[in-house]
Amino acid sequence: MRLIVTSWNINSVRLRIDQVRRFVETVRPDVLCLQETKCPDDRFPLKDIRAMGLPHVAFSGQKGYHGVAIASRLPFSATDVMRFCGKDDARHIAVTLGAEAGAAAGITLHDFYVPAGGDIPDPELNEKFAHKLQFLDEMRAWGRDARPAHGPAILVGDLNVAPLETDVWSHKQLLDVVSHTPVETQALETLRQESGWIDAMRRLRPEPERIYTWWSYRSPDWAAADKGRRLDHVWVSRDLDPALRSVEVFKEARGWERPSDHAPVTAVLEL
DNA sequence: ATGGTGGCCACGCCA
């Protein structure tokens, strides 16, 4: 069977629910993982998403900030949220696909929203950057202790780190810009490799191809300037590596009216 | 070197 999985930082699921619908109608993902839903659970647009043909929905939100959700055509057998850094931030949710999911049954999907980290890349001067580094450190410990990549598993999300030189428009100019500093890129690559995850985008589209998933709102002509970064990721466990067929950035959504600053990333697996 | 835009929700915080 074909499994289509999308990760998208939507930057308010209520404001952009029509864009979610338009995307789902166009790409028809089996599983849609959202970040920055920015709404409390009692205001989550559950009926709208179910009406898109994604009846199984798990969400973890809070007022104003953060928030993650997984909407699926296939039923879940389990859902779970993890907390990091001793905070109540809604930055992770996971589901395991149920027995009715055919060849996809038993796959666990982790949806992450890693802290952006503020502007100053110094943990002594900027507690948001310290928080980001601690979050990555706890992700590393989780990978080591829980071994999530040692079963059929997929990790997606806005990891807020562009790890490779060709994941940013200018490696040199971004070396001291939060999201591409060596301490972050090394932390992310180390935790990924240690945990056994495969970077699906780069497996199928290796360097030196440049891949971006995010373009700042602050660039008036974002498409022409094309000063993007690859902040959104799809990782798969080793046993799913042979199933990978394609990974695409749906850049056109960044050009829609009142868009999210992130484009959806979609992976196709043949199970 | 600086400021540029956008969403939450109602003031500044966060990205």
XYZ file of C-alpha atoms (C1' of nucleotides) in Angstrom:
286
model
C 0.000 0.000 0.000
C 0.912 3.606 -0.547
C 1.234 5.794 2.568
C 1.307 9.571 2.057
C 2.463 11.587 5.074
C 2.600 15.392 5.255
C 4.180 17.728 7.802
C 3.108 21.378 7.797
C 3.688 24.254 10.185
C 0.329 25.918 9.581
C 0.799 28.979 11.853
C -2.814 28.989 13.114
C -5.042 26.117 12.040
C -8.204 28.193 12.495
C -7.057 31.105 10.375
C -5.884 28.777 7.603
C -8.442 25.977 7.741
C -9.431 26.693 4.110
C -5.797 26.278 3.074
C -5.645 22.972 4.933
C -8.710 21.838 2.980
C -7.272 23.027 -0.318
C -4.027 21.185 0.379
C -5.773 17.967 1.440
C -7.949 18.024 -1.686
C -4.883 18.508 -3.868
C -2.325 16.143 -2.315
C -4.670 13.733 -0.483
C -2.331 12.776 2.372
C -3.258 9.735 4.456
C -1.754 11.413 7.504
C -1.426 15.167 8.004
C 0.823 16.378 10.827
C 0.446 20.034 11.791
C 2.506 22.337 13.984
C 1.777 25.775 15.427
C -1.961 25.158 15.473
C -2.161 28.046 17.979
C -5.486 27.080 19.474
C -6.714 25.474 22.683
C -8.191 21.993 22.353
C -11.770 23.154 22.920
C -11.498 25.410 19.873
C -9.799 22.929 17.528
C -11.644 22.730 14.159
C -12.284 19.015 14.504
C -15.429 18.824 12.352
C -13.804 20.714 9.480
C -10.836 18.361 9.417
C -12.993 15.249 9.685
C -15.050 16.500 6.742
C -11.832 16.506 4.678
C -11.720 12.717 4.830
C -9.399 12.634 7.842
C -11.711 11.253 10.560
C -9.066 10.223 13.091
C -7.568 13.285 14.756
C -5.238 13.662 17.717
C -4.369 17.145 18.904
C -2.542 18.853 21.720
C -2.968 22.595 21.853
C -2.750 25.604 24.102
C -3.877 29.200 23.947
C -1.948 31.418 21.569
C 1.258 29.478 21.074
C 2.632 26.181 19.790
C 0.194 23.271 19.359
C 0.458 20.074 17.289
C -2.087 17.792 15.636
C -2.218 14.597 13.569
C -5.183 13.985 11.258
C -5.484 10.629 9.554
C -7.551 8.591 7.136
C -6.311 5.503 8.998
C -7.296 4.785 12.602
C -4.931 4.925 15.546
C -4.332 2.264 18.158
C -2.567 4.672 20.520
C -1.837 8.363 21.039
C 0.713 9.971 23.287
C 2.143 13.374 24.145
C 5.545 14.088 25.632
C 6.568 17.172 27.558
C 10.065 18.641 27.428
C 12.190 20.932 29.571
C 9.765 20.803 32.478
C 7.280 22.958 30.561
C 3.667 22.361 29.552
C 4.308 23.506 25.958
C 2.346 21.529 23.346
C 5.319 20.563 21.182
C 4.874 16.838 20.592
C 2.178 14.321 19.789
C 2.491 10.742 18.591
C 0.084 8.166 17.214
C 0.448 4.509 16.302
C -1.557 3.326 13.293
C -4.004 0.567 14.169
C -4.619 -2.941 12.875
C -7.103 -1.569 10.289
C -4.282 0.387 8.654
C -3.196 -2.588 6.526
C 0.517 -2.637 5.732
C 0.910 0.594 7.703
C -0.378 -0.984 10.920
C 2.017 -0.567 13.798
C 3.833 2.471 12.405
C 4.288 5.163 15.047
C 4.296 8.797 13.900
C 5.942 11.481 16.019
C 5.043 15.100 15.320
C 7.454 17.682 16.820
C 7.605 21.430 17.135
C 11.085 22.333 18.383
C 11.496 25.801 19.989
C 12.637 28.454 17.508
C 15.256 29.769 19.913
C 14.973 33.556 19.701
C 17.451 35.857 17.975
C 20.726 35.735 19.888
C 22.656 32.457 19.458
C 24.104 32.470 22.960
C 22.488 30.413 25.745
C 24.010 32.736 28.377
C 22.370 35.828 26.917
C 19.184 34.295 25.517
C 17.100 31.885 27.541
C 15.072 30.917 24.463
C 18.221 29.641 22.800
C 19.133 27.789 26.010
C 15.645 26.238 25.949
C 16.113 25.122 22.342
C 19.451 23.469 23.138
C 17.973 21.747 26.173
C 15.036 20.548 24.104
C 17.416 19.016 21.543
C 19.382 17.453 24.382
C 16.221 15.863 25.774
C 15.282 14.623 22.296
C 18.689 12.983 22.160
C 18.155 11.279 25.518
C 14.694 10.153 24.398
C 16.170 8.621 21.234
C 18.797 6.828 23.277
C 16.502 5.573 26.031
C 13.202 4.911 24.248
C 14.779 3.835 20.926
C 11.810 5.129 18.914
C 13.573 4.505 15.583
C 13.959 0.809 16.394
C 10.504 -0.082 15.121
C 8.534 1.090 12.125
C 8.411 4.802 12.900
C 8.292 8.205 11.250
C 9.316 11.478 12.873
C 8.189 14.719 11.268
C 7.894 18.316 12.225
C 9.220 21.817 12.390
C 12.581 21.094 13.989
C 13.649 24.738 13.549
C 17.148 23.679 12.496
C 18.557 23.662 8.955
C 21.367 21.154 9.440
C 23.257 21.079 6.117
C 25.052 23.758 4.120
C 22.587 23.359 1.262
C 19.629 23.625 3.641
C 20.040 27.412 3.699
C 20.396 30.112 1.068
C 23.825 31.114 2.382
C 25.774 28.862 4.699
C 28.362 31.534 5.491
C 25.872 34.291 6.180
C 23.762 32.105 8.439
C 26.508 30.520 10.536
C 25.673 32.849 13.418
C 21.948 32.980 12.764
C 19.728 30.882 15.022
C 18.617 27.750 13.113
C 21.974 27.205 11.393
C 24.607 27.707 14.106
C 27.082 24.831 14.511
C 25.899 24.011 18.032
C 22.353 23.435 16.730
C 23.170 21.688 13.462
C 25.595 19.347 15.235
C 23.093 18.648 18.011
C 20.379 17.764 15.502
C 22.599 15.597 13.299
C 24.077 13.823 16.314
C 20.727 13.020 17.888
C 19.298 11.868 14.567
C 22.186 9.540 13.779
C 22.542 8.241 17.331
C 18.848 7.415 17.424
C 18.966 5.642 14.069
C 16.681 7.957 12.095
C 17.155 8.443 8.356
C 16.704 11.939 6.921
C 14.169 10.983 4.229
C 14.437 14.227 2.281
C 18.186 13.930 1.903
C 18.025 10.187 1.272
C 16.045 10.872 -1.880
C 17.399 14.313 -2.705
C 21.021 14.403 -1.548
C 23.278 17.427 -1.461
C 24.148 19.608 -3.263
C 20.506 20.120 -4.204
C 19.198 23.040 -2.190
C 15.978 22.339 -0.312
C 13.995 24.927 1.635
C 10.685 24.591 3.471
C 10.460 28.047 5.071
C 10.690 31.593 3.769
C 10.452 34.534 6.162
C 7.408 36.797 6.149
C 9.851 39.695 6.373
C 11.039 39.258 2.813
C 8.620 41.229 0.631
C 9.506 39.281 -2.494
C 10.209 35.913 -0.890
C 10.034 33.894 -4.122
C 12.453 36.051 -6.100
C 14.860 36.463 -3.182
C 14.497 32.752 -2.311
C 16.284 33.165 1.001
C 14.850 29.975 2.435
C 15.821 27.405 5.012
C 14.989 23.695 5.447
C 13.464 23.784 8.930
C 10.835 21.071 8.413
C 11.858 17.441 8.331
C 10.743 13.887 7.679
C 12.768 11.131 9.316
C 12.090 7.418 9.039
C 13.305 4.398 10.937
C 15.807 2.149 9.177
C 13.254 -0.542 8.359
C 11.166 1.992 6.429
C 14.104 3.164 4.311
C 13.372 0.721 1.444
C 9.748 1.903 1.384
C 10.629 5.551 0.650
C 9.444 6.650 -2.783
C 9.393 10.452 -2.825
C 9.613 13.567 -0.701
C 8.269 16.872 -2.015
C 8.048 20.426 -0.720
C 4.676 21.869 -1.768
C 6.110 25.332 -2.355
C 3.007 26.666 -4.065
C 1.229 26.869 -0.683
C 3.758 29.505 0.404
C 2.428 31.636 -2.451
C -1.237 31.378 -1.463
C -3.025 34.414 -0.066
C -2.189 35.003 3.629
C 0.049 31.924 3.714
C 1.914 30.168 6.461
C 5.615 30.984 6.283
C 6.248 27.214 6.035
C 5.429 24.997 3.047
C 4.066 21.465 3.540
C 6.504 18.567 3.132
C 5.070 15.283 1.864
C 6.664 11.832 1.863
C 5.324 8.835 -0.038
C 6.111 5.304 1.156
C 5.247 2.027 -0.557
C 4.677 -0.513 2.199
C 23.681 47.877 11.438
C 18.848 47.772 11.180
C 14.304 46.574 10.285
C 11.543 44.247 7.721
C 5.911 40.825 8.531
C 2.517 38.009 10.750
C -0.634 35.515 14.504
C -2.425 35.506 19.093
C -5.570 38.486 21.383
C -6.084 42.678 23.393
C -0.383 44.220 25.390
C 3.369 42.613 24.333
C 5.068 37.969 23.134
C 6.646 34.962 19.957
C 8.032 33.410 15.410
